[in-house]
mmCIF file of C-alpha atoms in Angstrom:
data_model
loop_
_atom_site.group_PDB
_atom_site.id
_atom_site.type_symbol
_atom_site.label_atom_id
_atom_site.label_comp_id
_atom_site.label_asym_id
_atom_site.label_seq_id
_atom_site.Cartn_x
_atom_site.Cartn_y
_atom_site.Cartn_z
ATOM 1 C CA LEU A 1 146.636 38.085 109.897
ATOM 2 C CA ARG A 2 148.045 40.500 112.271
ATOM 3 C CA GLU A 3 147.638 43.222 109.896
ATOM 4 C CA SER A 4 143.973 42.161 109.058
ATOM 5 C CA GLU A 5 143.156 42.209 112.807
ATOM 6 C CA ALA A 6 144.974 45.693 113.236
ATOM 7 C CA LYS A 7 142.887 46.963 110.520
ATOM 8 C CA TYR A 8 139.736 45.562 112.049
ATOM 9 C CA ARG A 9 140.451 46.844 115.366
ATOM 10 C CA THR A 10 141.264 50.422 114.081
ATOM 11 C CA LEU A 11 137.960 50.438 112.006
ATOM 12 C CA PHE A 12 136.057 49.116 115.252
ATOM 13 C CA GLU A 13 137.685 51.610 117.506
ATOM 14 C CA THR A 14 137.197 54.666 115.245
ATOM 15 C CA MET A 15 133.979 54.219 113.062
ATOM 16 C CA ASP A 16 131.154 56.640 113.780
ATOM 17 C CA GLU A 17 128.366 54.124 114.094
ATOM 18 C CA GLY A 18 127.649 52.008 117.167
ATOM 19 C CA PHE A 19 128.778 48.339 116.662
ATOM 20 C CA CYS A 20 128.245 45.327 118.834
ATOM 21 C CA VAL A 21 128.238 41.608 118.888
ATOM 22 C CA ILE A 22 125.629 39.940 121.033
ATOM 23 C CA GLU A 23 125.501 36.082 121.861
ATOM 24 C CA PHE A 24 122.118 34.523 122.587
ATOM 25 C CA LEU A 25 121.637 32.353 125.785
ATOM 26 C CA ASP A 26 118.930 30.043 126.856
ATOM 27 C CA GLY A 27 117.069 31.151 129.962
ATOM 28 C CA PRO A 28 113.965 31.061 132.073
ATOM 29 C CA HIS A 29 112.068 32.456 129.176
ATOM 30 C CA GLY A 30 112.841 29.593 126.894
ATOM 31 C CA PRO A 31 115.823 28.998 124.276
ATOM 32 C CA SER A 32 117.825 32.016 122.902
ATOM 33 C CA SER A 33 115.438 34.354 125.000
ATOM 34 C CA ASP A 34 118.261 36.528 126.294
ATOM 35 C CA TYR A 35 121.720 37.831 125.027
ATOM 36 C CA VAL A 36 124.649 38.988 126.436
ATOM 37 C CA HIS A 37 126.962 41.940 124.688
ATOM 38 C CA VAL A 38 130.282 40.178 123.985
ATOM 39 C CA GLU A 39 131.845 43.079 122.154
ATOM 40 C CA ALA A 40 131.026 46.932 121.642
ATOM 41 C CA ASN A 41 132.944 49.712 120.234
ATOM 42 C CA PRO A 42 133.489 53.023 121.809
ATOM 43 C CA ALA A 43 130.474 54.621 119.835
ATOM 44 C CA TYR A 44 128.013 52.124 121.286
ATOM 45 C CA ALA A 45 127.706 54.380 124.250
ATOM 46 C CA ARG A 46 127.486 57.475 122.288
ATOM 47 C CA HIS A 47 124.446 56.451 120.002
ATOM 48 C CA ALA A 48 122.444 54.076 122.579
ATOM 49 C CA GLY A 49 123.192 56.131 125.652
ATOM 50 C CA ILE A 50 124.181 53.017 127.897
ATOM 51 C CA PRO A 51 127.988 52.580 128.735
ATOM 52 C CA ASP A 52 129.961 49.504 129.632
ATOM 53 C CA VAL A 53 127.689 47.153 128.017
ATOM 54 C CA VAL A 54 130.165 44.217 127.379
ATOM 55 C CA GLY A 55 129.344 41.348 129.576
ATOM 56 C CA GLN A 56 125.797 42.770 130.282
ATOM 57 C CA ARG A 57 122.748 40.765 129.652
ATOM 58 C CA LEU A 58 119.666 42.214 127.880
ATOM 59 C CA ARG A 59 117.296 41.249 130.355
ATOM 60 C CA GLU A 60 119.422 42.909 133.188
ATOM 61 C CA MET A 61 119.845 46.264 131.041
ATOM 62 C CA VAL A 62 116.357 46.684 129.612
ATOM 63 C CA PRO A 63 113.976 44.182 131.251
ATOM 64 C CA ALA A 64 110.860 46.016 130.269
ATOM 65 C CA GLU A 65 111.596 45.944 126.408
ATOM 66 C CA ALA A 66 113.850 42.929 126.206
ATOM 67 C CA ASP A 67 111.065 40.721 124.476
ATOM 68 C CA ASP A 68 110.829 43.500 121.549
ATOM 69 C CA TRP A 69 114.670 43.315 121.089
ATOM 70 C CA ILE A 70 114.730 39.518 121.210
ATOM 71 C CA ALA A 71 111.664 39.464 118.646
ATOM 72 C CA ARG A 72 114.096 41.525 116.168
ATOM 73 C CA TYR A 73 117.319 39.806 116.609
ATOM 74 C CA ARG A 74 116.268 35.934 117.286
ATOM 75 C CA PRO A 75 115.051 35.605 113.432
ATOM 76 C CA VAL A 76 118.446 36.883 112.440
ATOM 77 C CA LEU A 77 120.099 34.072 114.358
ATOM 78 C CA GLU A 78 117.643 31.352 113.321
ATOM 79 C CA THR A 79 117.431 32.104 109.682
ATOM 80 C CA GLY A 80 120.700 33.906 108.617
ATOM 81 C CA GLN A 81 118.729 36.699 107.077
ATOM 82 C CA PRO A 82 120.026 40.101 107.749
ATOM 83 C CA THR A 83 117.584 42.715 108.813
ATOM 84 C CA ARG A 84 117.498 46.506 108.739
ATOM 85 C CA PHE A 85 114.925 48.540 110.997
ATOM 86 C CA GLU A 86 114.279 51.569 113.222
ATOM 87 C CA GLN A 87 113.337 51.215 116.769
ATOM 88 C CA THR A 88 113.227 53.256 119.842
ATOM 89 C CA LEU A 89 115.543 52.220 122.763
ATOM 90 C CA VAL A 90 112.900 53.327 125.409
ATOM 91 C CA ALA A 91 115.516 53.055 128.331
ATOM 92 C CA THR A 92 117.517 56.070 127.044
ATOM 93 C CA ASN A 93 114.516 57.494 124.553
ATOM 94 C CA ARG A 94 116.955 57.197 121.725
ATOM 95 C CA CYS A 95 115.444 56.373 118.112
ATOM 96 C CA LEU A 96 117.882 54.005 116.633
ATOM 97 C CA GLU A 97 118.452 52.999 112.829
ATOM 98 C CA LEU A 98 120.050 49.266 113.202
ATOM 99 C CA SER A 99 121.146 46.621 110.819
ATOM 100 C CA ALA A 100 121.927 43.014 111.997
ATOM 101 C CA PHE A 101 123.407 40.074 110.487
ATOM 102 C CA ARG A 102 124.485 36.501 111.653
ATOM 103 C CA ILE A 103 128.103 35.777 112.536
ATOM 104 C CA GLU A 104 128.848 32.366 110.960
ATOM 105 C CA PRO A 105 128.905 29.461 111.792
ATOM 106 C CA PRO A 106 125.369 29.359 113.388
ATOM 107 C CA GLU A 107 126.666 27.454 116.388
ATOM 108 C CA ARG A 108 128.314 30.550 117.683
ATOM 109 C CA ARG A 109 124.898 31.895 118.386
ATOM 110 C CA GLN A 110 126.067 35.527 117.580
ATOM 111 C CA VAL A 111 124.663 38.341 115.716
ATOM 112 C CA ALA A 112 126.407 41.756 114.814
ATOM 113 C CA VAL A 113 124.569 44.870 115.024
ATOM 114 C CA LEU A 114 125.533 48.151 113.303
ATOM 115 C CA PHE A 115 123.400 51.322 114.528
ATOM 116 C CA THR A 116 123.214 55.042 114.499
ATOM 117 C CA ASP A 117 121.242 57.433 116.729
ATOM 118 C CA ILE A 118 118.637 59.177 114.607
ATOM 119 C CA THR A 119 116.728 60.866 117.285
ATOM 120 C CA GLU A 120 117.323 64.451 115.892
ATOM 121 C CA ARG A 121 116.452 63.260 112.389
ATOM 122 C CA LYS A 122 113.316 61.843 113.467
ATOM 123 C CA ARG A 123 112.427 65.110 115.344
ATOM 124 C CA ALA A 124 113.087 66.883 112.352
ATOM 125 C CA GLU A 125 110.927 64.626 110.363
ATOM 126 C CA ASP A 126 107.978 65.141 112.837
ATOM 127 C CA ALA A 127 108.538 68.802 112.584
ATOM 128 C CA LEU A 128 108.516 68.841 108.895
ATOM 129 C CA HIS A 129 105.162 66.696 108.833
ATOM 130 C CA ALA A 130 103.618 69.161 111.459
ATOM 131 C CA SER A 131 104.825 72.167 109.301
ATOM 132 C CA GLU A 132 103.296 70.589 106.028
ATOM 133 C CA GLU A 133 100.005 70.120 107.973
ATOM 134 C CA LYS A 134 100.156 73.639 109.027
ATOM 135 C CA LEU A 135 100.760 75.008 105.494
ATOM 136 C CA ARG A 136 97.905 72.872 104.251
ATOM 137 C CA LEU A 137 95.275 74.128 106.895
ATOM 138 C CA LEU A 138 96.233 77.466 106.510
ATOM 139 C CA ILE A 139 95.783 77.307 102.652
ATOM 140 C CA GLU A 140 92.427 75.361 103.043
ATOM 141 C CA SER A 141 91.178 77.780 105.911
ATOM 142 C CA ALA A 142 92.231 80.991 104.046
ATOM 143 C CA SER A 143 88.520 81.311 102.463
ATOM 144 C CA ASP A 144 88.883 84.975 101.896
ATOM 145 C CA HIS A 145 92.115 84.544 99.777
ATOM 146 C CA ALA A 146 92.777 82.701 96.426
ATOM 147 C CA ILE A 147 95.844 80.561 96.872
ATOM 148 C CA PHE A 148 97.079 78.434 94.267
ATOM 149 C CA THR A 149 100.125 76.834 92.792
ATOM 150 C CA MET A 150 101.546 76.609 89.182
ATOM 151 C CA THR A 151 103.896 74.542 87.306
ATOM 152 C CA MET A 152 107.091 76.505 85.733
ATOM 153 C CA GLU A 153 104.935 76.438 82.550
ATOM 154 C CA GLY A 154 102.103 78.376 84.444
ATOM 155 C CA ASP A 155 99.291 75.696 84.444
ATOM 156 C CA ILE A 156 97.374 75.487 87.820
ATOM 157 C CA ALA A 157 98.531 72.736 89.879
ATOM 158 C CA SER A 158 96.410 73.255 93.100
ATOM 159 C CA TRP A 159 93.583 75.482 93.699
ATOM 160 C CA ASN A 160 92.129 76.273 97.207
ATOM 161 C CA PRO A 161 88.466 76.857 98.228
ATOM 162 C CA GLY A 162 89.163 80.747 98.521
ATOM 163 C CA ALA A 163 90.296 80.627 94.706
ATOM 164 C CA GLN A 164 87.027 79.095 93.647
ATOM 165 C CA LYS A 165 85.143 81.674 95.699
ATOM 166 C CA LEU A 166 87.145 84.542 94.311
ATOM 167 C CA PHE A 167 87.205 83.426 90.680
ATOM 168 C CA GLY A 168 84.241 81.163 90.155
ATOM 169 C CA TRP A 169 86.086 78.245 88.809
ATOM 170 C CA SER A 170 85.994 74.796 90.958
ATOM 171 C CA GLU A 171 89.026 72.950 91.682
ATOM 172 C CA GLY A 172 88.196 70.389 89.017
ATOM 173 C CA GLU A 173 87.635 73.058 86.350
ATOM 174 C CA ALA A 174 90.666 75.059 87.155
ATOM 175 C CA LEU A 175 93.380 72.315 87.539
ATOM 176 C CA GLY A 176 95.543 71.746 84.651
ATOM 177 C CA GLN A 177 94.187 75.023 83.083
ATOM 178 C CA ALA A 178 96.675 77.821 82.075
ATOM 179 C CA SER A 179 96.754 80.514 85.049
ATOM 180 C CA SER A 180 96.235 83.130 82.484
ATOM 181 C CA LEU A 181 92.417 82.352 82.492
ATOM 182 C CA ILE A 182 92.045 84.782 85.186
ATOM 183 C CA PHE A 183 93.365 87.745 83.188
ATOM 184 C CA THR A 184 91.684 90.036 80.978
ATOM 185 C CA PRO A 185 91.936 89.555 77.153
ATOM 186 C CA GLY A 186 93.936 92.892 76.852
ATOM 187 C CA ASP A 187 96.567 91.521 79.460
ATOM 188 C CA ARG A 188 96.938 88.123 77.998
ATOM 189 C CA GLU A 189 97.740 89.876 74.352
ATOM 190 C CA ALA A 190 100.052 92.044 76.263
ATOM 191 C CA GLY A 191 101.928 89.113 77.696
ATOM 192 C CA VAL A 192 101.232 90.115 81.430
ATOM 193 C CA PRO A 193 101.006 86.598 82.815
ATOM 194 C CA GLU A 194 104.319 85.530 81.364
ATOM 195 C CA GLN A 195 105.959 88.918 82.361
ATOM 196 C CA GLU A 196 104.706 88.248 86.027
ATOM 197 C CA MET A 197 106.089 84.672 86.039
ATOM 198 C CA ASN A 198 109.454 86.058 84.752
ATOM 199 C CA THR A 199 109.743 88.751 87.329
ATOM 200 C CA ALA A 200 109.123 86.048 90.068
ATOM 201 C CA LEU A 201 111.499 83.701 88.749
ATOM 202 C CA ARG A 202 114.303 86.625 88.481
ATOM 203 C CA GLU A 203 113.377 88.443 91.789
ATOM 204 C CA GLY A 204 111.537 85.575 93.799
ATOM 205 C CA ARG A 205 108.171 87.582 93.644
ATOM 206 C CA ALA A 206 105.966 89.594 91.551
ATOM 207 C CA ALA A 207 103.171 92.020 92.659
ATOM 208 C CA ASP A 208 99.884 91.800 90.737
ATOM 209 C CA ASP A 209 97.574 94.699 91.433
ATOM 210 C CA ARG A 210 95.157 94.727 88.397
ATOM 211 C CA THR A 211 91.672 93.881 87.055
ATOM 212 C CA HIS A 212 90.886 89.972 86.637
ATOM 213 C CA LEU A 213 88.193 88.001 85.348
ATOM 214 C CA ARG A 214 85.828 85.767 87.150
ATOM 215 C CA LYS A 215 84.328 82.708 85.380
ATOM 216 C CA ASP A 216 81.103 84.682 84.644
ATOM 217 C CA GLY A 217 83.114 87.315 82.790
ATOM 218 C CA SER A 218 82.590 89.949 85.451
ATOM 219 C CA ARG A 219 85.754 91.938 86.149
ATOM 220 C CA PHE A 220 87.126 92.999 89.674
ATOM 221 C CA PHE A 221 90.330 94.595 91.136
ATOM 222 C CA VAL A 222 92.629 92.133 92.596
ATOM 223 C CA SER A 223 95.675 92.719 94.836
ATOM 224 C CA GLY A 224 97.916 89.763 94.654
ATOM 225 C CA VAL A 225 101.496 88.481 94.843
ATOM 226 C CA MET A 226 103.280 85.475 92.950
ATOM 227 C CA MET A 227 106.280 83.826 94.702
ATOM 228 C CA LEU A 228 108.693 81.440 93.312
ATOM 229 C CA LEU A 229 108.849 78.090 95.047
ATOM 230 C CA GLU A 230 112.265 76.104 95.150
ATOM 231 C CA ASP A 231 113.054 72.578 95.942
ATOM 232 C CA PRO A 232 115.424 71.908 98.953
ATOM 233 C CA PHE A 233 118.416 72.493 96.792
ATOM 234 C CA GLY A 234 117.366 75.910 95.646
ATOM 235 C CA ALA A 235 116.198 74.828 92.031
ATOM 236 C CA PRO A 236 113.005 76.566 90.804
ATOM 237 C CA ARG A 237 109.940 73.959 91.013
ATOM 238 C CA GLY A 238 106.967 76.379 90.417
ATOM 239 C CA PHE A 239 104.927 79.366 91.713
ATOM 240 C CA ALA A 240 102.596 80.129 94.339
ATOM 241 C CA LYS A 241 99.965 82.923 94.016
ATOM 242 C CA ILE A 242 97.748 84.764 96.807
ATOM 243 C CA ALA A 243 95.053 86.964 95.444
ATOM 244 C CA ARG A 244 92.322 88.949 97.133
ATOM 245 C CA ASP A 245 89.457 91.274 96.206
ATOM 246 C CA ILE A 246 90.771 94.558 97.449
ATOM 247 C CA THR A 247 87.464 96.465 97.955
ATOM 248 C CA GLU A 248 88.934 97.531 101.290
ATOM 249 C CA ARG A 249 92.190 98.133 100.054
ATOM 250 C CA VAL A 250 94.010 98.941 103.001
ATOM 251 C CA ARG A 251 92.805 95.781 104.907
ATOM 252 C CA ALA A 252 93.708 93.815 101.826
ATOM 253 C CA ASP A 253 97.178 94.802 101.737
ATOM 254 C CA GLU A 254 97.786 94.187 105.489
ATOM 255 C CA GLU A 255 96.329 90.689 105.191
ATOM 256 C CA ARG A 256 98.350 90.098 102.051
ATOM 257 C CA GLU A 257 101.734 90.949 103.639
ATOM 258 C CA ARG A 258 101.045 88.812 106.753
ATOM 259 C CA LEU A 259 100.027 85.621 104.624
ATOM 260 C CA PHE A 260 102.985 86.354 102.492
ATOM 261 C CA ALA A 261 105.357 86.500 105.522
ATOM 262 C CA GLU A 262 103.908 83.309 106.952
ATOM 263 C CA LEU A 263 103.965 81.429 103.794
ATOM 264 C CA LYS A 264 107.539 82.297 103.243
ATOM 265 C CA HIS A 265 108.505 81.528 106.597
ATOM 266 C CA LEU A 266 106.825 78.049 106.326
ATOM 267 C CA ASN A 267 108.455 77.355 102.927
ATOM 268 C CA GLU A 268 111.998 78.295 104.262
ATOM 269 C CA THR A 269 111.438 75.947 107.144
ATOM 270 C CA LEU A 270 110.138 73.188 105.008
ATOM 271 C CA GLU A 271 113.367 73.612 102.650
ATOM 272 C CA HIS A 272 115.626 73.739 105.426
ATOM 273 C CA GLN A 273 114.199 70.339 106.963
ATOM 274 C CA VAL A 274 114.150 68.706 103.870
ATOM 275 C CA ARG A 275 117.743 69.574 102.945
ATOM 276 C CA ALA A 276 118.807 68.362 106.354
ATOM 277 C CA ARG A 277 116.854 65.189 105.734
ATOM 278 C CA SER A 278 118.519 64.771 102.269
ATOM 279 C CA GLU A 279 121.998 65.518 103.614
ATOM 280 C CA GLU A 280 121.587 62.759 106.470
ATOM 281 C CA LEU A 281 120.417 60.211 103.990
ATOM 282 C CA LEU A 282 123.457 60.700 101.721
ATOM 283 C CA ARG A 283 125.731 60.740 104.726
ATOM 284 C CA SER A 284 123.926 57.423 105.826
ATOM 285 C CA GLN A 285 124.606 56.130 102.203
ATOM 286 C CA VAL A 286 128.449 56.894 102.561
ATOM 287 C CA ARG A 287 128.542 55.358 105.819
ATOM 288 C CA PHE A 288 127.244 52.125 104.557
ATOM 289 C CA GLN A 289 129.643 51.807 101.569
ATOM 290 C CA GLN A 290 132.441 52.563 104.032
ATOM 291 C CA ALA A 291 131.299 49.837 106.387
ATOM 292 C CA PHE A 292 130.507 47.386 103.623
ATOM 293 C CA HIS A 293 133.821 47.573 101.906
ATOM 294 C CA ALA A 294 135.850 47.956 105.125
ATOM 295 C CA GLY A 295 134.218 45.095 107.035
ATOM 296 C CA PRO A 296 136.179 42.230 108.152
ATOM 297 C CA PHE A 297 133.642 39.738 106.786
ATOM 298 C CA ALA A 298 133.276 38.567 103.301
ATOM 299 C CA ALA A 299 130.042 40.434 102.227
ATOM 300 C CA VAL A 300 128.197 40.567 98.780
ATOM 301 C CA ILE A 301 125.146 42.285 97.288
ATOM 302 C CA THR A 302 123.395 40.038 94.758
ATOM 303 C CA THR A 303 120.316 40.017 92.494
ATOM 304 C CA LEU A 304 117.231 38.372 94.159
ATOM 305 C CA ASP A 305 116.388 36.060 91.259
ATOM 306 C CA GLU A 306 119.555 34.852 89.867
ATOM 307 C CA ASP A 307 122.008 35.587 92.695
ATOM 308 C CA ARG A 308 124.204 37.533 90.600
ATOM 309 C CA PHE A 309 126.872 39.470 92.419
ATOM 310 C CA LEU A 310 126.208 43.324 92.171
ATOM 311 C CA GLU A 311 128.865 44.258 94.498
ATOM 312 C CA VAL A 312 131.592 42.586 96.672
ATOM 313 C CA ASN A 313 133.909 43.970 99.285
ATOM 314 C CA GLU A 314 137.667 43.436 99.923
ATOM 315 C CA SER A 315 137.384 40.798 102.498
ATOM 316 C CA PHE A 316 135.363 38.770 99.819
ATOM 317 C CA THR A 317 138.150 39.205 97.203
ATOM 318 C CA LYS A 318 140.752 38.116 99.931
ATOM 319 C CA LEU A 319 138.693 35.139 100.818
ATOM 320 C CA THR A 320 137.772 33.753 97.364
ATOM 321 C CA GLY A 321 140.903 35.114 95.335
ATOM 322 C CA TYR A 322 138.457 36.586 92.810
ATOM 323 C CA ALA A 323 138.974 40.342 91.931
ATOM 324 C CA ALA A 324 135.930 42.396 92.181
ATOM 325 C CA GLU A 325 135.718 42.851 88.294
ATOM 326 C CA GLU A 326 135.809 39.070 88.078
ATOM 327 C CA ALA A 327 132.992 38.396 90.322
ATOM 328 C CA VAL A 328 130.669 41.117 89.520
ATOM 329 C CA GLY A 329 127.947 40.011 87.081
ATOM 330 C CA ARG A 330 128.507 36.453 87.877
ATOM 331 C CA THR A 331 127.137 33.836 90.294
ATOM 332 C CA ALA A 332 128.739 31.589 92.858
ATOM 333 C CA PHE A 333 127.996 28.927 90.724
ATOM 334 C CA ASP A 334 129.682 30.608 87.906
ATOM 335 C CA LEU A 335 132.803 31.054 90.054
ATOM 336 C CA LYS A 336 132.598 27.212 91.072
ATOM 337 C CA MET A 337 131.894 28.283 94.656
ATOM 338 C CA TRP A 338 129.301 25.680 94.775
ATOM 339 C CA SER A 339 130.087 22.014 94.181
ATOM 340 C CA ASP A 340 126.405 20.918 94.231
ATOM 341 C CA PRO A 341 123.912 23.267 92.470
ATOM 342 C CA GLU A 342 121.188 21.980 94.917
ATOM 343 C CA ASP A 343 123.215 23.377 97.907
ATOM 344 C CA GLN A 344 122.683 26.750 96.386
ATOM 345 C CA GLN A 345 119.067 26.427 95.614
ATOM 346 C CA ASN A 346 118.658 25.298 99.356
ATOM 347 C CA LEU A 347 120.523 28.510 100.413
ATOM 348 C CA ARG A 348 118.532 30.656 98.300
ATOM 349 C CA ALA A 349 115.254 29.046 99.348
ATOM 350 C CA ALA A 350 116.226 29.718 102.997
ATOM 351 C CA LEU A 351 116.993 33.335 102.471
ATOM 352 C CA ARG A 352 113.726 33.894 100.903
#
């Protein structure tokens, strides 16, 4: 027991996530209308921005937003159903990702809360959305430029109004077509479209200053550039092409380079932000697994329909005496943990 308590205390003191135990109280606002922090780890202050919370009541700490937090945690106490959500702690302007579960038995009126400060991640997400919107507006507003994207096979995946204006095909006509439709028959026979994609795949971009075709069959000289598009992990995912009628050659060259630089910057910004988001999600998943398996309480993950164990932690195996491999794939009833099948059905109904 002492060893288990020491292990729990070490985890409690050193874990990266904020953790606290709250105990509900009755008050002037009604039953279970307030709670007091009975336990909090050192990471609590770092993530929430509020120090020394043990012994503090919610309505004294953050009176203006107390009802919102009660509304989140009281159903966990009353139903025993764990919850996971994101919410801003207005008092410190911290956006938190939280999960909460009831500490048994219910008469203790306690709920455990595990949380992480995701303020920077949310800011990155907001910046990502803003960058995506800026890119969309840039493409749609570039009416003097044909901007379209292609799959790795060279099929047209997007087609802006400028492309319709320049080449004559509408978006509906162009989507799904091979991008070689804008090349002259001679260039198609010579494999120029494929050569251009290979150059972009190898070097990141490929220049395209040549005669092209419009839908009506007329020919005109186009100055263009094709760029390789990559996913957040650097793997090729397609191509983007910018093209312009270069009747005024010098002006066209200047505009092309300006747009290329801006699009390249936006693409790099999007890749960086998506990569950061992906890495954070991966770290969150690892932290959850660590907390799940190292937690002091018996915890399981089950299927919703049959209540079959998908994963159990070490506390569960110590409590029940079943090894993980003995429990996974079976139900509590299979393991004779229920003396009465009706009790199991009642619990399942309550959790749903």
